[in-house]
Coordinates of C-alpha atoms in Angstrom, one line a residue:
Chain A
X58 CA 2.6 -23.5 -15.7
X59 CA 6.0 -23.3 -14.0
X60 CA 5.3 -20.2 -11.5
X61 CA 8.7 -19.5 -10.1
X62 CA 11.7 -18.4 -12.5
X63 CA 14.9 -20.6 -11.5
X64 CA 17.3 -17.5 -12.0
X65 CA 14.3 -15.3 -10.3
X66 CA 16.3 -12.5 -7.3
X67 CA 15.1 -11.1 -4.8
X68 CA 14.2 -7.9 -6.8
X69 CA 11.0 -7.0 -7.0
X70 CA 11.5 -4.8 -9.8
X71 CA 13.0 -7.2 -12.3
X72 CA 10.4 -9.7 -11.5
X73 CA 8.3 -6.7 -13.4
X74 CA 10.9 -6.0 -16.0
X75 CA 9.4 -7.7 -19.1
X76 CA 12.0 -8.0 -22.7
X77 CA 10.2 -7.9 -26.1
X78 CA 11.6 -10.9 -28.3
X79 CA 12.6 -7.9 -31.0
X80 CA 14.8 -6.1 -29.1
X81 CA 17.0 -8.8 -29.0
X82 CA 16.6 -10.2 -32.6
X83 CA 19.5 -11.7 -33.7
X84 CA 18.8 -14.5 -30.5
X85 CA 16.1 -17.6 -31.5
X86 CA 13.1 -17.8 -29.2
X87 CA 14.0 -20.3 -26.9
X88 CA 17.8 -18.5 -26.4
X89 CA 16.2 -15.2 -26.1
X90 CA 14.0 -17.5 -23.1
X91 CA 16.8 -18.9 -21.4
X92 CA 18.8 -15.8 -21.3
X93 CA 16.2 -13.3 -20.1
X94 CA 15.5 -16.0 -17.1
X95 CA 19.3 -16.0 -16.2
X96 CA 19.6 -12.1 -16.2
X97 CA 16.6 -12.7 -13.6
X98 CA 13.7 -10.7 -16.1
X99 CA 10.2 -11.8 -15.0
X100 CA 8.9 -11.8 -18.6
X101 CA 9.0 -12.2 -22.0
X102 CA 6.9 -10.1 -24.7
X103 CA 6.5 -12.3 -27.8
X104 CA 6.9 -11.0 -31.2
X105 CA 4.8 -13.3 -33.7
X106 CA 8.1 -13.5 -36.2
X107 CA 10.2 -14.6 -33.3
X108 CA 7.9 -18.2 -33.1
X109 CA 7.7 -18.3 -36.5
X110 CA 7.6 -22.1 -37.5
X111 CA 7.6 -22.7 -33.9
X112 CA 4.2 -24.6 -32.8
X113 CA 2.5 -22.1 -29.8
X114 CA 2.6 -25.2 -27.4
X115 CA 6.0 -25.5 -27.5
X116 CA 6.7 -21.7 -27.3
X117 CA 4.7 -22.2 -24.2
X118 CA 6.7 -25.0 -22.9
X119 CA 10.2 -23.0 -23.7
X120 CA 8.4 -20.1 -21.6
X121 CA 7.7 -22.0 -18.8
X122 CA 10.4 -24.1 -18.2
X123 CA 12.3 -20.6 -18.3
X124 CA 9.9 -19.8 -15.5
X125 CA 9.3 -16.5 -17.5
X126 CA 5.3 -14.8 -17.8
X127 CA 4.6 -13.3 -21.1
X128 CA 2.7 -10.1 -20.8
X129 CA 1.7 -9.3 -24.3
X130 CA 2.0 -10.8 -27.7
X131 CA 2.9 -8.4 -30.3
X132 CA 2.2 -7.3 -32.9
X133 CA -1.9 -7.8 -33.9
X134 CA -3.8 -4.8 -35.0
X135 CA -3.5 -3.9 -39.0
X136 CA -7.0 -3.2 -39.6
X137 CA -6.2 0.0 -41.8
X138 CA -6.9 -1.5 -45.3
X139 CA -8.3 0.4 -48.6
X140 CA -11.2 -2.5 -49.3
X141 CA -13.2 -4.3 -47.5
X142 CA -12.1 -7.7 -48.2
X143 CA -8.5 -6.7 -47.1
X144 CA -10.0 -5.4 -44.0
X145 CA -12.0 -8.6 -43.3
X146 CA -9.0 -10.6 -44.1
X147 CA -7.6 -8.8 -41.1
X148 CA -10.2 -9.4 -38.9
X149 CA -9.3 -13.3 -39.7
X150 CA -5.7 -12.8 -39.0
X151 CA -6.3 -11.3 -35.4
X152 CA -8.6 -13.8 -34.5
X153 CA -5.8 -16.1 -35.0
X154 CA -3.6 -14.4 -33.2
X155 CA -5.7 -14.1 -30.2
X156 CA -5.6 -18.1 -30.3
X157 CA -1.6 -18.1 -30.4
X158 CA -2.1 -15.5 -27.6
X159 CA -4.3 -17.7 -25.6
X160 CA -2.2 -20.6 -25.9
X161 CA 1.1 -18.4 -24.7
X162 CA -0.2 -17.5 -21.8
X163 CA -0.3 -13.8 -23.0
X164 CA -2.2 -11.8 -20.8
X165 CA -2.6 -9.4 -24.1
X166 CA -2.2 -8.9 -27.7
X167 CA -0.9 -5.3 -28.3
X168 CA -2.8 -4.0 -31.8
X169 CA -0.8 -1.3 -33.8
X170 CA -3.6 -0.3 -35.7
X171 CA -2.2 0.4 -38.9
X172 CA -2.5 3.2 -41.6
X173 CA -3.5 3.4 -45.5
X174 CA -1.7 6.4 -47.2
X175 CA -3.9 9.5 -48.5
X176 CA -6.9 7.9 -46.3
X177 CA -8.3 10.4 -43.8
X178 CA -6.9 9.3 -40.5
X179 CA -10.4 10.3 -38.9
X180 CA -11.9 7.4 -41.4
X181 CA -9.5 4.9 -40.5
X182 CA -10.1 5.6 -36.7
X183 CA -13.4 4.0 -38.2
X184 CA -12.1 0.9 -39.5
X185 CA -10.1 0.3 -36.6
X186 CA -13.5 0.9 -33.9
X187 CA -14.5 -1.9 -36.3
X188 CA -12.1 -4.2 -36.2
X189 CA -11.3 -3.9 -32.4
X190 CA -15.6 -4.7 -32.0
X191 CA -15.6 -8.1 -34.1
X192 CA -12.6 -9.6 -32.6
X193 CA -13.2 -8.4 -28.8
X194 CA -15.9 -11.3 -28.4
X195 CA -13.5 -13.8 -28.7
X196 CA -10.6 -11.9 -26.8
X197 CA -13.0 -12.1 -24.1
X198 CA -13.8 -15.4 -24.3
X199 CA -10.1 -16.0 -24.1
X200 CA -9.2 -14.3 -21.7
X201 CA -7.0 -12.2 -23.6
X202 CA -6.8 -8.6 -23.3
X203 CA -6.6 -6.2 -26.4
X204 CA -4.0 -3.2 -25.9
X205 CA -4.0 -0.1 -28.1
X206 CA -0.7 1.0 -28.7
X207 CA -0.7 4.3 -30.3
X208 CA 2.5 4.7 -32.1
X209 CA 4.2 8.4 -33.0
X210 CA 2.8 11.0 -35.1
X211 CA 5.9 9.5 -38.0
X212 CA 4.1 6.8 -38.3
X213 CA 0.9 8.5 -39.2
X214 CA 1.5 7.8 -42.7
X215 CA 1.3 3.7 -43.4
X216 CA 1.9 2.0 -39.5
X217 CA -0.8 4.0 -37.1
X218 CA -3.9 6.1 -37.5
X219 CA -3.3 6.3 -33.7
X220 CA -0.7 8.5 -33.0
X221 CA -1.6 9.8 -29.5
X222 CA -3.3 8.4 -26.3
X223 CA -5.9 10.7 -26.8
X224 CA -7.7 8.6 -29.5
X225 CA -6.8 5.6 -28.2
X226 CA -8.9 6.3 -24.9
X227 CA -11.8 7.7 -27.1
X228 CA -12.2 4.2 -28.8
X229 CA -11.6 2.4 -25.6
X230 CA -14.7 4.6 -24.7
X231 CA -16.9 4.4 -27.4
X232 CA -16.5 0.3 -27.0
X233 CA -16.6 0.3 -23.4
X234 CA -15.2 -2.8 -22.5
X235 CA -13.1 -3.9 -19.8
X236 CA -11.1 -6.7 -22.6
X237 CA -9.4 -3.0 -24.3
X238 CA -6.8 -1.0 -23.3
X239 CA -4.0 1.1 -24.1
X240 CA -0.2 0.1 -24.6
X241 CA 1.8 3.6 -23.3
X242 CA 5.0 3.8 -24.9
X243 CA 7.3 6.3 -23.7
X244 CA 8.6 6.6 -27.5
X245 CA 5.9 7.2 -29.1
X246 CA 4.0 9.6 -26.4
X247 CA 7.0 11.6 -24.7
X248 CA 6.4 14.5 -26.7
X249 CA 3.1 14.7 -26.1
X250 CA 1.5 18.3 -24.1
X251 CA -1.7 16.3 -23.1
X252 CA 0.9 13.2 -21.8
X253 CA 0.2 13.6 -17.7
X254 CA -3.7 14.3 -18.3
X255 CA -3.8 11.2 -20.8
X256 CA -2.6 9.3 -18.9
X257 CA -4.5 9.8 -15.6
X258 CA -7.6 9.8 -17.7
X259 CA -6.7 6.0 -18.7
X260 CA -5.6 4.9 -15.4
X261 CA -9.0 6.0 -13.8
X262 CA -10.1 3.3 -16.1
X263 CA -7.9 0.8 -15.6
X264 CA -7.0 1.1 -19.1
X265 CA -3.6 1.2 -19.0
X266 CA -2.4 -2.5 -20.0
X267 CA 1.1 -2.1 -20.5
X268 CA 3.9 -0.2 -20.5
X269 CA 7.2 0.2 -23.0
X270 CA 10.0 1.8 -22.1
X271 CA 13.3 2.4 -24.0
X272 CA 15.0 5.5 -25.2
X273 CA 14.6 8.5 -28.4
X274 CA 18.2 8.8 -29.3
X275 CA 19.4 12.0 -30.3
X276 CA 19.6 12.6 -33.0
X277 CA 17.6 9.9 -34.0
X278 CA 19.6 8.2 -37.2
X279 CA 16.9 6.4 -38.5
X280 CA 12.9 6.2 -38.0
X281 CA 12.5 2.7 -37.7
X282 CA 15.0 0.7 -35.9
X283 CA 17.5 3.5 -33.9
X284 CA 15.2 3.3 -30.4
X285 CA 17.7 3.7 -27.7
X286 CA 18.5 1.8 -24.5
X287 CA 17.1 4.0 -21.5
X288 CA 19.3 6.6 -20.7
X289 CA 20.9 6.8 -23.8
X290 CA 18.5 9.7 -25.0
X291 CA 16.4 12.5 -24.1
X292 CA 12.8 11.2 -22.6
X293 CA 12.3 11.0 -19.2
X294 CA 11.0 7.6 -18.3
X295 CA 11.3 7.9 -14.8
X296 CA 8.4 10.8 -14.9
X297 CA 6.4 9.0 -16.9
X298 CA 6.8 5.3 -14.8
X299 CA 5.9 8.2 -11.8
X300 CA 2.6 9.2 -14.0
X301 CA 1.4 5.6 -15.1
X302 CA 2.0 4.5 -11.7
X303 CA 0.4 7.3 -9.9
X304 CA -2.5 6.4 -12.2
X305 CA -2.9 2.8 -11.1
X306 CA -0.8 1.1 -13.0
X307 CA 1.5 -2.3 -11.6
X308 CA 2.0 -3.9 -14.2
X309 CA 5.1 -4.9 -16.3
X310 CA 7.6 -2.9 -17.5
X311 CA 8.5 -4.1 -21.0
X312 CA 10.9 -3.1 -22.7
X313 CA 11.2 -2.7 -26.5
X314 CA 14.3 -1.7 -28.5
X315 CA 14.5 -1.7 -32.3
X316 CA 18.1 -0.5 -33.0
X317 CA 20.2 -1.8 -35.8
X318 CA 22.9 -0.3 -33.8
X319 CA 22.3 -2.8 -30.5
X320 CA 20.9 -5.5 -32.3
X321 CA 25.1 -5.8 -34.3
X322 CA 26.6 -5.9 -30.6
X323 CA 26.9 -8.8 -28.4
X324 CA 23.6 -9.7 -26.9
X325 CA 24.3 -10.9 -23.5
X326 CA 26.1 -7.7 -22.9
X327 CA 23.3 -5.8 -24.5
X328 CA 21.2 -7.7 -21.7
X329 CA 23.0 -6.8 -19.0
X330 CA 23.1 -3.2 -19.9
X331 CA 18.9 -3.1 -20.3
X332 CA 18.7 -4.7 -16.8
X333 CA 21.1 -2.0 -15.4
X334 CA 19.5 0.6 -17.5
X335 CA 16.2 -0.2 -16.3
X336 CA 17.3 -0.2 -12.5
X337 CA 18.5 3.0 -13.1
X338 CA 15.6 4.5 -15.0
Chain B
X7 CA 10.2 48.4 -54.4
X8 CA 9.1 47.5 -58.1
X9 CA 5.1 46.5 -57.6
X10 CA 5.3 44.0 -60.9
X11 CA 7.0 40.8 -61.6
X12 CA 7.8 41.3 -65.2
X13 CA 7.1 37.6 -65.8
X14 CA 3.8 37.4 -63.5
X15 CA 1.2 35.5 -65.5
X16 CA -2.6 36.5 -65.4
X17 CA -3.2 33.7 -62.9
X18 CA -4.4 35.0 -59.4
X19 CA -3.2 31.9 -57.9
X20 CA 0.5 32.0 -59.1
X21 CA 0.6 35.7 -57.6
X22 CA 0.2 33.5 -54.3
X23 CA 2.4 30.8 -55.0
X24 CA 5.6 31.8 -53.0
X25 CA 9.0 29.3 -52.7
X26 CA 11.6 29.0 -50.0
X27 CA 15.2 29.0 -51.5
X28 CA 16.0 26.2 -49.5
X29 CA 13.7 24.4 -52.0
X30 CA 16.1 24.9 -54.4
X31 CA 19.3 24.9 -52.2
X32 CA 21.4 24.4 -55.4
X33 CA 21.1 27.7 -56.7
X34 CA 22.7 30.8 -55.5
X35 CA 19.9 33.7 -54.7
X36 CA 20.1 35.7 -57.3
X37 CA 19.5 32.7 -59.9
X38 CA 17.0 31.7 -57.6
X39 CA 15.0 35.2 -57.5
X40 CA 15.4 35.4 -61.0
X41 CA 14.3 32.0 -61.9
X42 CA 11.1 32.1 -59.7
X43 CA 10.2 35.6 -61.4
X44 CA 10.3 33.6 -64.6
X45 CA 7.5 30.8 -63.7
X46 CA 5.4 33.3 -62.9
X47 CA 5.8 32.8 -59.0
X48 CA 4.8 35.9 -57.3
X49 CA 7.4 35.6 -53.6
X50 CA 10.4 34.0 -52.4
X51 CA 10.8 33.2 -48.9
X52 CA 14.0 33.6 -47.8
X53 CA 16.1 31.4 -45.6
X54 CA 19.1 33.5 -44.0
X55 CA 21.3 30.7 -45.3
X56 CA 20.5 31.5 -48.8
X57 CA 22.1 35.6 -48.1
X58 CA 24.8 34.9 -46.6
X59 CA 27.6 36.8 -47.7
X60 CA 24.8 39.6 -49.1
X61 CA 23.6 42.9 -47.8
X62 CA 20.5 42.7 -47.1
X63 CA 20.2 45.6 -49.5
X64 CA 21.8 43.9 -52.3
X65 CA 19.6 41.0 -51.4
X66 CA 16.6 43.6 -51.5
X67 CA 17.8 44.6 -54.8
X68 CA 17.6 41.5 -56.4
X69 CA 14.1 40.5 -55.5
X70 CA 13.1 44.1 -56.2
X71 CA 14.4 43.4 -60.0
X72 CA 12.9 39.9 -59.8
X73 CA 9.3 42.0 -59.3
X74 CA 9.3 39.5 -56.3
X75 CA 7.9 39.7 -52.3
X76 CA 9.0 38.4 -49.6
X77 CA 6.8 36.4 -47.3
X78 CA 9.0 35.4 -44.7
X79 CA 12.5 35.4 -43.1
X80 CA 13.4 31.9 -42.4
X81 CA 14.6 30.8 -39.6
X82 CA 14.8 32.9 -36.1
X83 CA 13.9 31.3 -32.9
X84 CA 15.6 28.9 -31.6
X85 CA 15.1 30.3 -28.2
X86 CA 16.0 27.3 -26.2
X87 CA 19.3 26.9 -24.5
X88 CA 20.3 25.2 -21.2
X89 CA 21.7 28.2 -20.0
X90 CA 20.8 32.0 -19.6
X91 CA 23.5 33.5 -21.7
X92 CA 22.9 31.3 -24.2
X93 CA 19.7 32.4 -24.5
X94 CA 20.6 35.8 -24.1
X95 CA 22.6 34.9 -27.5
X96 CA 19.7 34.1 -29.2
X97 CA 17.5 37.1 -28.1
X98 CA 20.3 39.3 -29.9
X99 CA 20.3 36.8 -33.0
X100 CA 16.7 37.3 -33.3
X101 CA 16.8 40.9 -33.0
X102 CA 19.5 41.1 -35.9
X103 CA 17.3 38.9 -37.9
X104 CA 14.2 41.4 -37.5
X105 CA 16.7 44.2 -39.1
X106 CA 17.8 41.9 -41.9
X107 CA 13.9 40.9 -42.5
X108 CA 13.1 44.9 -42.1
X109 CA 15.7 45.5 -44.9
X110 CA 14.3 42.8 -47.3
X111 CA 10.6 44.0 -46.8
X112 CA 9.8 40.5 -45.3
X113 CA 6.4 40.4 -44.1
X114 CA 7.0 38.3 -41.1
X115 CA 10.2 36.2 -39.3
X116 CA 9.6 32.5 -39.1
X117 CA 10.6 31.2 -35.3
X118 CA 11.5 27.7 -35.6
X119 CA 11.7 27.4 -31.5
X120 CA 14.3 25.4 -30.8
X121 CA 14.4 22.4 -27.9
X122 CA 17.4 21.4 -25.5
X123 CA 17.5 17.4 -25.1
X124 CA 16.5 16.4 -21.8
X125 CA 14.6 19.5 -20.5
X126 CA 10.6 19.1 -19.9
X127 CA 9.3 20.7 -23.1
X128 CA 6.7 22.7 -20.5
X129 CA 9.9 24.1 -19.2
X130 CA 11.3 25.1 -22.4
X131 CA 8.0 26.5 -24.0
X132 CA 8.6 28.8 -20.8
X133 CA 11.5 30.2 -22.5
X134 CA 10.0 30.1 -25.9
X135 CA 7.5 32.9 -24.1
X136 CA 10.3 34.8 -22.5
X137 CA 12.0 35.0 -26.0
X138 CA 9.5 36.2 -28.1
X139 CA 8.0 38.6 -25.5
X140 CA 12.2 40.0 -25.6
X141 CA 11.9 40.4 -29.4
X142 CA 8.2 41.8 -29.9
X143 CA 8.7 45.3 -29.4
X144 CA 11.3 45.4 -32.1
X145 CA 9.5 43.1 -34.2
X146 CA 6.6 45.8 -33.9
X147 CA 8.4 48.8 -34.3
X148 CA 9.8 47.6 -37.7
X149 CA 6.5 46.1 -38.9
X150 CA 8.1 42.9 -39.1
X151 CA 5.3 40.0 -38.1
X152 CA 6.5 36.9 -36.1
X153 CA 5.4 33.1 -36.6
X154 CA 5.9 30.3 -34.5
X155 CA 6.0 27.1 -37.3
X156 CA 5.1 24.7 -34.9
X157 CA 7.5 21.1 -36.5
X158 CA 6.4 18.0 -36.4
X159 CA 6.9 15.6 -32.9
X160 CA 9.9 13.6 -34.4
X161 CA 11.5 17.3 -33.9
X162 CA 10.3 17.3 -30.3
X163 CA 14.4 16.0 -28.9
X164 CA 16.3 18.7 -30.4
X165 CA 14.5 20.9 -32.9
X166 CA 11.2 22.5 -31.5
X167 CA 9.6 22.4 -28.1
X168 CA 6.4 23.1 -30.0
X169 CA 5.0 20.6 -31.8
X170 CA 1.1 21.3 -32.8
X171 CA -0.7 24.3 -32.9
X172 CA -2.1 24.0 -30.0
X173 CA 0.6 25.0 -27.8
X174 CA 1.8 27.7 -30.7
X175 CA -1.7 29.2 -30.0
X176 CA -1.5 29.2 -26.2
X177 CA 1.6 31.5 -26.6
X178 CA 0.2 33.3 -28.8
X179 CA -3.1 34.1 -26.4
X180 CA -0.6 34.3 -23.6
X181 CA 1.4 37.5 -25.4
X182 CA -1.9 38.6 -27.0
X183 CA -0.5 41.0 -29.5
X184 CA -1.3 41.7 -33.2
X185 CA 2.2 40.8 -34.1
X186 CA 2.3 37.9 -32.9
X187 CA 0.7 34.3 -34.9
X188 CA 1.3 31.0 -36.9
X189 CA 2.8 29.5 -39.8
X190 CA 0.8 26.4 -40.5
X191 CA 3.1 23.9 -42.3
X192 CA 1.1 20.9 -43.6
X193 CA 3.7 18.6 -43.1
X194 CA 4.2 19.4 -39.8
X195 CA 0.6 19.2 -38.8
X196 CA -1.4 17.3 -41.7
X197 CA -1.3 14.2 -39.0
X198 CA -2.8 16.3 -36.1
X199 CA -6.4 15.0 -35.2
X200 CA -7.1 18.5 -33.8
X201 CA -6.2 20.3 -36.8
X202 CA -9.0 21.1 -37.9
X203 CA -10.7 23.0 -34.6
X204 CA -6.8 24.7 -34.4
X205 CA -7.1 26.3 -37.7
X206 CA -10.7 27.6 -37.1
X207 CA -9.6 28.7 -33.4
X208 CA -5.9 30.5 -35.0
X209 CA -8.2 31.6 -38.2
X210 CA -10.6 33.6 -35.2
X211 CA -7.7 35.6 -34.0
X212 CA -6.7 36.7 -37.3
X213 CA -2.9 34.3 -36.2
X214 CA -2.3 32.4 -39.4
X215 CA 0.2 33.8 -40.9
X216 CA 2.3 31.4 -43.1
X217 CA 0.6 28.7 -45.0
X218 CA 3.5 25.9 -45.8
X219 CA 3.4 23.1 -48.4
X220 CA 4.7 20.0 -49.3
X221 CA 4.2 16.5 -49.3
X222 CA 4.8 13.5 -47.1
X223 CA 6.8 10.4 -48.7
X224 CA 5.4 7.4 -47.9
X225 CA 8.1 5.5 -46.7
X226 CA 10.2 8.4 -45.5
X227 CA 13.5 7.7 -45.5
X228 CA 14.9 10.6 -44.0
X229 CA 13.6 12.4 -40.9
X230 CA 14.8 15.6 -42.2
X231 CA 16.0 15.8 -46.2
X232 CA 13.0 13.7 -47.8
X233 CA 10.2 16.2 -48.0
X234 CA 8.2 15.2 -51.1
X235 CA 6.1 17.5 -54.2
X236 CA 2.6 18.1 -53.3
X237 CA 1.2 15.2 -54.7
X238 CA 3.9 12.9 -54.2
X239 CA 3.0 11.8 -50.7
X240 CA -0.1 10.9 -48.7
X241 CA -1.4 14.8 -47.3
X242 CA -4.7 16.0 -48.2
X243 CA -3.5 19.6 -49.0
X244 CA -6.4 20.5 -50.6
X245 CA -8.4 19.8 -47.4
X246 CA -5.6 21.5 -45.8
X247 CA -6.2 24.7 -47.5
X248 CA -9.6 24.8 -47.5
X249 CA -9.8 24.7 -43.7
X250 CA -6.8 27.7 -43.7
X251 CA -9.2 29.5 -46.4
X252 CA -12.2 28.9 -44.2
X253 CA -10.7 30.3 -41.8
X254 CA -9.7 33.5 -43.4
X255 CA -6.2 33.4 -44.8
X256 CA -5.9 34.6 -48.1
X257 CA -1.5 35.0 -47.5
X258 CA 0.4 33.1 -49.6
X259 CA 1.4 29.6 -50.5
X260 CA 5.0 28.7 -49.7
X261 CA 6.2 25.8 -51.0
X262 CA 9.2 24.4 -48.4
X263 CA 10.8 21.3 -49.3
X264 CA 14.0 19.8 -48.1
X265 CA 14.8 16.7 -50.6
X266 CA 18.3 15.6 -51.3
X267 CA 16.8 13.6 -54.1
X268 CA 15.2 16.9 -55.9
X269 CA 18.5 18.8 -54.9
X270 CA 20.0 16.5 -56.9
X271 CA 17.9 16.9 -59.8
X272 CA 17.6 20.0 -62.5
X273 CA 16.7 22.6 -61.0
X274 CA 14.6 24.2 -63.5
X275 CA 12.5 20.8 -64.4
X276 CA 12.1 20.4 -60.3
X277 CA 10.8 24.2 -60.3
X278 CA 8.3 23.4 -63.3
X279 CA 7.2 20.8 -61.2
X280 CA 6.2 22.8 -58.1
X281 CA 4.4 25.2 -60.2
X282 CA 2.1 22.5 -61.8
X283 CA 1.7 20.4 -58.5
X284 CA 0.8 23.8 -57.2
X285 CA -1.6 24.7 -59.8
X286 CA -3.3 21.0 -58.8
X287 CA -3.4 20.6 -55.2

């Protein structure tokens, strides 16, 4: 693996700036690759749909010869299902992508853990302990971390029965493994009272595997894909960076923009503005 | 005030069963009063919107003839501001609001608390104190209860500042007076893992005040208009209830949805509705 990125500056805080493959959608893989190594961004984050049809080998190849890292592949997790068999079929899926993941050069695969409608959240906290315990032997074996990503309380209802650090860390704890972590995103935890403790509590257990930053525009247009660019909205990532990195954390920052609004506009300049952005957050 | 809704059915729980006007934001108040008193729904809560243009005596009047209560006020608060005289705007809105709830026999005001974009929510629930201690007395001395309704987190930018019960309780023990308590909306807090042990805790101290209803859509498809029927989206009212009933309410029902796609439907047929998917959830 190519360890030096050809367009890599001086910076040692781009060399931790990380880009997730969605928030700059409308590029293919190996464009999003090239241009993220040009802007001088130490790592991609690999969304599954952008390597679609794309063998992981060569992914890997594209990654390297862009002298980029790729700190997490995203998105594995699902395990929320009504029956069994579904679930199971789950299980399958993620042991799959752990093997993409290993094959990337991933250093994680970020779970979103899902949600069934009408099912008791508390339940399907259950399923999820489940899942997490019979894929984690072979993330282990891999040498691929899991990370948690608990995603906003709006997404309680069909995409997360994890909607705040909190039960994150009490799964990491009941499995007690050093393979699972938590994902922090600043957009799905900024509201959050118990935010500061939280995260303390996870960094004095080296569970904090990554961080995402972007923006909660306001008003927020859409629940899905209006994230905003940081310092378009109202959360203050520089706090939280303060808290996650007070708590241990060194890791990447990646960030991760859904927005229908960014993703119309020209991507290089859309680039430019999350490297500036992210100096400036 | 006339004691007996001349269209009140035997049915204990229909005594209970009260509806904001917003619900049905098409009609004018009068046709809403006298079309709740002819289900058989025992109160209408009433949003300030809904009077404008009354006297609150007239307003009085009307639900007197409709043999109807009044649960609540809806909606004071808003206490935060960037600036002091803007919140010293407020504290006089509020205060106006507890003589129009006074004149229509509300039982309590419902504070919806506000939030400025960009200020640490800690800060603002600071204010949130100040404003409601600056109210209280008034609030006592015209028997007029107050209710922090704690919204949902995808409120958290610009909305509300408080955004479980948690911290609506911690005010609440902070100011310590009878007056003072909670309106429990489930679809503000159905996705809250600590809901359970909050209802108990608020139930304790004799704080719940306002029991809310509605459903969640599954997908939503609008963070504010798209409030579902009970039974329509993916909360476990029933659970919901019995945890508010367990814990010693025995207030009303208010059913509060927003919907531009029951706006647009008959009125009458969407008021039917609620009255059934109240009777079964």
């Amino acid at each position: 693996m190519n360890e030096t990125n050809p367009h890599q500056t001086t910076s040692p805080e781009l060399s931790r700036l990380a880009v997730h493959t969605i928030t700059t959608k409308p590029w293919s893989f190996a464009e999003a690759a090239d241009q993220y190594s040009r802007q001088g961004i130490g790592g991609i984050s690999v969304w599954v749909e952008a390597i679609d049809g794309i063998q992981p080998t060569t992914a890997r190849q594209i990654v390297d010869d862009a002298g980029l890292k790729v700190p997490a592949l995203v998105r594995g997790g699902f395990f929320c299902a009504g029956d069994q068999r579904q679930r199971d079929g789950r299980i399958d899926h993620n042991l799959r992508l752990l093997e993409t993941a290993a094959e990337l050069g991933a250093e994680m695969l970020v779970l979103v853990v899902g949600a069934t409608p009408g099912v008791a959240l508390e339940t399907q906290r259950g399923w999820v302990r489940e899942g997490i315990e019979q894929i984690l032997p072979q993330a282990s074996s891999l040498n691929v971390r899991l990370a948690i990503e608990p995603l906003h309380p709006m997404y309680a209802a069909d995409k997360s029965c994890i909607n705040r650090i909190t039960e994150a860390r009490q799964i990491c704890e009941a499995i007690d493994d050093p393979v699972l972590g938590v994902a922090v995103d600043v957009y799905h935890v900024w509201w959050d009272p118990d935010l500061a403790i939280e995260i303390e509590l996870i960094g004095a257990q080296n569970r904090i595997f990554g961080f995402h930053i972007c923006d909660w525009r306001v008003p927020t247009r859409d629940m899905l894909n209006d994230r905003a660019l940081m310092g378009e909205g109202c959360i203050d990532i520089r706090s939280i960076r303060a808290m996650v990195e007070a708590a241990g954390f060194d890791g990447w920052n990646e960030v991760e923009i859904f927005s229908e609004e960014h993703w119309r506009g020209d991507q290089k300049q859309f680039l430019k503005r999350i490297v500036e952005s992210y100096c400036d957050c």
